[in-house]
Amino acid sequence: MKVLAFGISNSKNSINKKLAFYAAQQINNADVSLIDINDFEMPIYSEDREKESGIPQLAHDFYKAIGTADSIVMSFAEYNGSYTSAYKNLFDWTSRIDMKVFQNKAVLMLSTSPGPSGAQSVLAAAQASAPYFAASVIGAISLPSFFDNFDTTKGVVTNETFKQHLLSSIDKLSF
């Protein structure tokens, strides 16, 4: 199974990228492709830019990466209670190719933050909007207090409750 994993943050040391990669590695027999949304940085979306220059190739590349995957593991960072601007821009451009951005793929949505809320607000928003963008959400799980629940040296989650929820969601991926 081809799994596309990424963090919804443009931080070079993204804790969400680490969490997405960890989760994707828990999927049996997975061929994991970890991407960095920094590699898809584009001008800020506007209708005028689209009319003048068309949709950037990087948006097409992101859409194709989703299309070639069997499932997606994504972990949301939360900035001021919402999506990161880097992801929102990438998503806005990609949705101009096809509103069904996730192409009916199985999607595991995660979120984390250094604080106790674990970016639950953005995770709830993403989960609520998922059906409009053809995402088949198999799970939506928040990991609170990342640095208390993830061993950054070993690259593993230490929170047993989170691990159980993760494995339960992954079980839904069996084809």
PDB file of C-alpha atoms in Angstrom:
ATOM      1  CA  MET A   1       0.000   0.000   0.000  1.00  0.00           C
ATOM      2  CA  LYS A   2       1.309   3.435  -0.953  1.00  0.00           C
ATOM      3  CA  VAL A   3       0.931   5.923   1.892  1.00  0.00           C
ATOM      4  CA  LEU A   4       1.476   9.648   1.489  1.00  0.00           C
ATOM      5  CA  ALA A   5       2.392  11.344   4.781  1.00  0.00           C
ATOM      6  CA  PHE A   6       2.903  15.007   5.568  1.00  0.00           C
ATOM      7  CA  GLY A   7       2.670  17.579   8.308  1.00  0.00           C
ATOM      8  CA  ILE A   8       0.518  20.661   7.872  1.00  0.00           C
ATOM      9  CA  SER A   9       3.269  23.022   8.884  1.00  0.00           C
ATOM     10  CA  ASN A  10       6.099  24.754   7.096  1.00  0.00           C
ATOM     11  CA  SER A  11       8.414  24.515  10.097  1.00  0.00           C
ATOM     12  CA  LYS A  12      11.653  22.740   9.212  1.00  0.00           C
ATOM     13  CA  ASN A  13      11.401  20.920  12.553  1.00  0.00           C
ATOM     14  CA  SER A  14       7.672  20.270  12.318  1.00  0.00           C
ATOM     15  CA  ILE A  15       6.325  18.129  15.135  1.00  0.00           C
ATOM     16  CA  ASN A  16       3.327  17.393  12.923  1.00  0.00           C
ATOM     17  CA  LYS A  17       5.557  16.030  10.174  1.00  0.00           C
ATOM     18  CA  LYS A  18       7.207  13.784  12.792  1.00  0.00           C
ATOM     19  CA  LEU A  19       3.811  12.578  14.005  1.00  0.00           C
ATOM     20  CA  ALA A  20       2.514  11.901  10.483  1.00  0.00           C
ATOM     21  CA  PHE A  21       5.638   9.917   9.621  1.00  0.00           C
ATOM     22  CA  TYR A  22       5.425   7.909  12.835  1.00  0.00           C
ATOM     23  CA  ALA A  23       1.757   7.093  12.192  1.00  0.00           C
ATOM     24  CA  ALA A  24       2.376   6.097   8.570  1.00  0.00           C
ATOM     25  CA  GLN A  25       5.140   3.742   9.682  1.00  0.00           C
ATOM     26  CA  GLN A  26       2.617   1.879  11.850  1.00  0.00           C
ATOM     27  CA  ILE A  27       0.754   0.713   8.737  1.00  0.00           C
ATOM     28  CA  ASN A  28       1.751  -2.848   7.841  1.00  0.00           C
ATOM     29  CA  ASN A  29       3.431  -3.300   4.457  1.00  0.00           C
ATOM     30  CA  ALA A  30       3.260   0.417   3.719  1.00  0.00           C
ATOM     31  CA  ASP A  31       5.436   2.107   1.145  1.00  0.00           C
ATOM     32  CA  VAL A  32       5.589   5.521   2.861  1.00  0.00           C
ATOM     33  CA  SER A  33       6.322   8.723   0.973  1.00  0.00           C
ATOM     34  CA  LEU A  34       6.969  11.589   3.367  1.00  0.00           C
ATOM     35  CA  ILE A  35       6.627  14.972   1.728  1.00  0.00           C
ATOM     36  CA  ASP A  36       7.339  18.456   3.030  1.00  0.00           C
ATOM     37  CA  ILE A  37       4.822  21.150   2.169  1.00  0.00           C
ATOM     38  CA  ASN A  38       7.753  23.584   1.929  1.00  0.00           C
ATOM     39  CA  ASP A  39       8.481  21.906  -1.403  1.00  0.00           C
ATOM     40  CA  PHE A  40       5.129  23.200  -2.677  1.00  0.00           C
ATOM     41  CA  GLU A  41       5.461  26.880  -1.802  1.00  0.00           C
ATOM     42  CA  MET A  42       3.594  29.087  -4.272  1.00  0.00           C
ATOM     43  CA  PRO A  43       2.408  32.685  -4.536  1.00  0.00           C
ATOM     44  CA  ILE A  44      -0.620  33.468  -2.398  1.00  0.00           C
ATOM     45  CA  TYR A  45      -3.714  32.283  -4.220  1.00  0.00           C
ATOM     46  CA  SER A  46      -5.922  34.861  -5.865  1.00  0.00           C
ATOM     47  CA  GLU A  47      -8.406  34.698  -8.680  1.00  0.00           C
ATOM     48  CA  ASP A  48      -6.396  37.361 -10.506  1.00  0.00           C
ATOM     49  CA  ARG A  49      -3.170  35.332 -10.299  1.00  0.00           C
ATOM     50  CA  GLU A  50      -4.960  32.260 -11.557  1.00  0.00           C
ATOM     51  CA  LYS A  51      -6.359  34.178 -14.546  1.00  0.00           C
ATOM     52  CA  GLU A  52      -2.964  35.733 -15.324  1.00  0.00           C
ATOM     53  CA  SER A  53      -0.689  32.718 -14.875  1.00  0.00           C
ATOM     54  CA  GLY A  54      -2.849  29.627 -14.487  1.00  0.00           C
ATOM     55  CA  ILE A  55      -2.441  27.051 -11.760  1.00  0.00           C
ATOM     56  CA  PRO A  56       1.214  26.556 -10.707  1.00  0.00           C
ATOM     57  CA  GLN A  57       2.889  23.261 -11.531  1.00  0.00           C
ATOM     58  CA  LEU A  58       3.530  22.673  -7.819  1.00  0.00           C
ATOM     59  CA  ALA A  59      -0.229  22.469  -7.199  1.00  0.00           C
ATOM     60  CA  HIS A  60      -0.463  19.862  -9.966  1.00  0.00           C
ATOM     61  CA  ASP A  61       2.461  17.980  -8.402  1.00  0.00           C
ATOM     62  CA  PHE A  62       0.733  17.918  -4.999  1.00  0.00           C
ATOM     63  CA  TYR A  63      -2.530  16.742  -6.556  1.00  0.00           C
ATOM     64  CA  LYS A  64      -0.661  14.002  -8.410  1.00  0.00           C
ATOM     65  CA  ALA A  65       1.101  12.897  -5.189  1.00  0.00           C
ATOM     66  CA  ILE A  66      -2.302  12.449  -3.580  1.00  0.00           C
ATOM     67  CA  GLY A  67      -3.581  10.626  -6.653  1.00  0.00           C
ATOM     68  CA  THR A  68      -0.784   8.071  -6.684  1.00  0.00           C
ATOM     69  CA  ALA A  69      -1.252   7.188  -3.008  1.00  0.00           C
ATOM     70  CA  ASP A  70      -3.634   4.563  -1.672  1.00  0.00           C
ATOM     71  CA  SER A  71      -4.061   6.439   1.597  1.00  0.00           C
ATOM     72  CA  ILE A  72      -2.984   9.668   3.254  1.00  0.00           C
ATOM     73  CA  VAL A  73      -1.711  10.425   6.744  1.00  0.00           C
ATOM     74  CA  MET A  74      -1.701  14.120   7.549  1.00  0.00           C
ATOM     75  CA  SER A  75      -1.087  15.932  10.809  1.00  0.00           C
ATOM     76  CA  PHE A  76      -2.342  19.465  11.344  1.00  0.00           C
ATOM     77  CA  ALA A  77      -0.509  22.252  13.093  1.00  0.00           C
ATOM     78  CA  GLU A  78      -2.794  24.938  14.460  1.00  0.00           C
ATOM     79  CA  TYR A  79      -2.018  28.620  14.074  1.00  0.00           C
ATOM     80  CA  ASN A  80      -4.420  30.917  15.907  1.00  0.00           C
ATOM     81  CA  GLY A  81      -7.074  28.215  15.984  1.00  0.00           C
ATOM     82  CA  SER A  82      -6.967  27.467  12.270  1.00  0.00           C
ATOM     83  CA  TYR A  83      -4.946  26.035   9.370  1.00  0.00           C
ATOM     84  CA  THR A  84      -1.406  27.163   8.735  1.00  0.00           C
ATOM     85  CA  SER A  85      -1.212  29.720   5.940  1.00  0.00           C
ATOM     86  CA  ALA A  86       1.262  27.515   4.043  1.00  0.00           C
ATOM     87  CA  TYR A  87      -1.205  24.612   3.911  1.00  0.00           C
ATOM     88  CA  LYS A  88      -4.246  26.807   3.256  1.00  0.00           C
ATOM     89  CA  ASN A  89      -2.507  28.319   0.242  1.00  0.00           C
ATOM     90  CA  LEU A  90      -1.421  24.919  -1.094  1.00  0.00           C
ATOM     91  CA  PHE A  91      -4.942  23.593  -0.566  1.00  0.00           C
ATOM     92  CA  ASP A  92      -6.548  26.626  -2.236  1.00  0.00           C
ATOM     93  CA  TRP A  93      -4.390  26.256  -5.348  1.00  0.00           C
ATOM     94  CA  THR A  94      -4.896  22.488  -5.505  1.00  0.00           C
ATOM     95  CA  SER A  95      -8.659  22.785  -5.130  1.00  0.00           C
ATOM     96  CA  ARG A  96      -8.684  24.835  -8.334  1.00  0.00           C
ATOM     97  CA  ILE A  97      -7.568  21.702 -10.194  1.00  0.00           C
ATOM     98  CA  ASP A  98     -10.370  19.645  -8.672  1.00  0.00           C
ATOM     99  CA  MET A  99     -12.514  20.332  -5.592  1.00  0.00           C
ATOM    100  CA  LYS A 100     -12.133  16.628  -4.818  1.00  0.00           C
ATOM    101  CA  VAL A 101      -8.576  17.283  -3.651  1.00  0.00           C
ATOM    102  CA  PHE A 102      -8.333  13.991  -1.736  1.00  0.00           C
ATOM    103  CA  GLN A 103      -9.716  11.942  -4.623  1.00  0.00           C
ATOM    104  CA  ASN A 104     -11.758   9.590  -2.413  1.00  0.00           C
ATOM    105  CA  LYS A 105      -8.636   8.335  -0.632  1.00  0.00           C
ATOM    106  CA  ALA A 106      -8.653   6.962   2.891  1.00  0.00           C
ATOM    107  CA  VAL A 107      -7.343   9.780   5.072  1.00  0.00           C
ATOM    108  CA  LEU A 108      -6.056   9.583   8.618  1.00  0.00           C
ATOM    109  CA  MET A 109      -6.173  13.066  10.143  1.00  0.00           C
ATOM    110  CA  LEU A 110      -3.959  13.823  13.114  1.00  0.00           C
ATOM    111  CA  SER A 111      -2.984  16.933  14.995  1.00  0.00           C
ATOM    112  CA  THR A 112      -0.571  17.886  17.727  1.00  0.00           C
ATOM    113  CA  SER A 113       0.848  20.913  19.457  1.00  0.00           C
ATOM    114  CA  PRO A 114       3.159  21.586  22.394  1.00  0.00           C
ATOM    115  CA  GLY A 115       0.115  22.524  24.476  1.00  0.00           C
ATOM    116  CA  PRO A 116      -2.659  20.463  26.058  1.00  0.00           C
ATOM    117  CA  SER A 117      -5.251  21.133  23.329  1.00  0.00           C
ATOM    118  CA  GLY A 118      -3.256  19.218  20.731  1.00  0.00           C
ATOM    119  CA  ALA A 119      -4.580  21.439  17.908  1.00  0.00           C
ATOM    120  CA  GLN A 120      -8.079  20.012  18.295  1.00  0.00           C
ATOM    121  CA  SER A 121      -9.774  23.095  16.799  1.00  0.00           C
ATOM    122  CA  VAL A 122      -8.137  22.768  13.401  1.00  0.00           C
ATOM    123  CA  LEU A 123      -8.569  18.989  13.440  1.00  0.00           C
ATOM    124  CA  ALA A 124     -12.311  19.400  14.015  1.00  0.00           C
ATOM    125  CA  ALA A 125     -12.535  21.923  11.157  1.00  0.00           C
ATOM    126  CA  ALA A 126     -10.596  19.654   8.804  1.00  0.00           C
ATOM    127  CA  GLN A 127     -12.722  16.651   9.688  1.00  0.00           C
ATOM    128  CA  ALA A 128     -15.963  18.592   9.211  1.00  0.00           C
ATOM    129  CA  SER A 129     -14.960  19.840   5.754  1.00  0.00           C
ATOM    130  CA  ALA A 130     -13.418  16.542   4.555  1.00  0.00           C
ATOM    131  CA  PRO A 131     -16.515  15.193   2.759  1.00  0.00           C
ATOM    132  CA  TYR A 132     -16.643  18.297   0.550  1.00  0.00           C
ATOM    133  CA  PHE A 133     -13.149  17.531  -0.707  1.00  0.00           C
ATOM    134  CA  ALA A 134     -13.573  13.755  -1.226  1.00  0.00           C
ATOM    135  CA  ALA A 135     -11.635  12.614   1.831  1.00  0.00           C
ATOM    136  CA  SER A 136     -12.731   9.321   3.346  1.00  0.00           C
ATOM    137  CA  VAL A 137     -11.693   9.988   6.944  1.00  0.00           C
ATOM    138  CA  ILE A 138     -10.802   6.754   8.757  1.00  0.00           C
ATOM    139  CA  GLY A 139      -9.794   8.526  11.944  1.00  0.00           C
ATOM    140  CA  ALA A 140      -9.167  11.946  13.480  1.00  0.00           C
ATOM    141  CA  ILE A 141      -6.882  11.846  16.511  1.00  0.00           C
ATOM    142  CA  SER A 142      -5.200  14.591  18.498  1.00  0.00           C
ATOM    143  CA  LEU A 143      -1.992  14.131  20.469  1.00  0.00           C
ATOM    144  CA  PRO A 144      -1.835  16.730  23.255  1.00  0.00           C
ATOM    145  CA  SER A 145       1.382  18.106  24.729  1.00  0.00           C
ATOM    146  CA  PHE A 146       3.626  16.702  22.013  1.00  0.00           C
ATOM    147  CA  PHE A 147       6.883  16.873  23.958  1.00  0.00           C
ATOM    148  CA  ASP A 148       5.340  14.990  26.893  1.00  0.00           C
ATOM    149  CA  ASN A 149       3.881  12.258  24.664  1.00  0.00           C
ATOM    150  CA  PHE A 150       6.467  11.764  21.909  1.00  0.00           C
ATOM    151  CA  ASP A 151      10.057  10.616  22.353  1.00  0.00           C
ATOM    152  CA  THR A 152      11.857  12.812  19.831  1.00  0.00           C
ATOM    153  CA  THR A 153      15.091  10.835  20.224  1.00  0.00           C
ATOM    154  CA  LYS A 154      13.451   7.542  19.250  1.00  0.00           C
ATOM    155  CA  GLY A 155      10.759   9.083  17.026  1.00  0.00           C
ATOM    156  CA  VAL A 156       7.906   7.281  18.786  1.00  0.00           C
ATOM    157  CA  VAL A 157       4.666   8.140  20.550  1.00  0.00           C
ATOM    158  CA  THR A 158       4.743   7.275  24.257  1.00  0.00           C
ATOM    159  CA  ASN A 159       1.053   7.965  24.969  1.00  0.00           C
ATOM    160  CA  GLU A 160      -0.665   4.557  25.102  1.00  0.00           C
ATOM    161  CA  THR A 161      -4.195   5.924  24.616  1.00  0.00           C
ATOM    162  CA  PHE A 162      -3.142   7.709  21.431  1.00  0.00           C
ATOM    163  CA  LYS A 163      -1.376   4.564  20.186  1.00  0.00           C
ATOM    164  CA  GLN A 164      -4.532   2.484  20.691  1.00  0.00           C
ATOM    165  CA  HIS A 165      -6.700   5.020  18.836  1.00  0.00           C
ATOM    166  CA  LEU A 166      -4.110   5.137  16.055  1.00  0.00           C
ATOM    167  CA  LEU A 167      -3.983   1.349  15.651  1.00  0.00           C
ATOM    168  CA  SER A 168      -7.777   1.174  15.689  1.00  0.00           C
ATOM    169  CA  SER A 169      -7.942   3.713  12.857  1.00  0.00           C
ATOM    170  CA  ILE A 170      -5.207   1.966  10.894  1.00  0.00           C
ATOM    171  CA  ASP A 171      -7.186  -1.284  11.105  1.00  0.00           C
ATOM    172  CA  LYS A 172      -9.814   0.413   8.908  1.00  0.00           C
ATOM    173  CA  LEU A 173      -7.248   0.578   6.102  1.00  0.00           C
ATOM    174  CA  SER A 174      -7.195  -3.141   5.406  1.00  0.00           C
ATOM    175  CA  PHE A 175      -8.138  -3.654   1.772  1.00  0.00           C
TER     176      PHE A 175
END
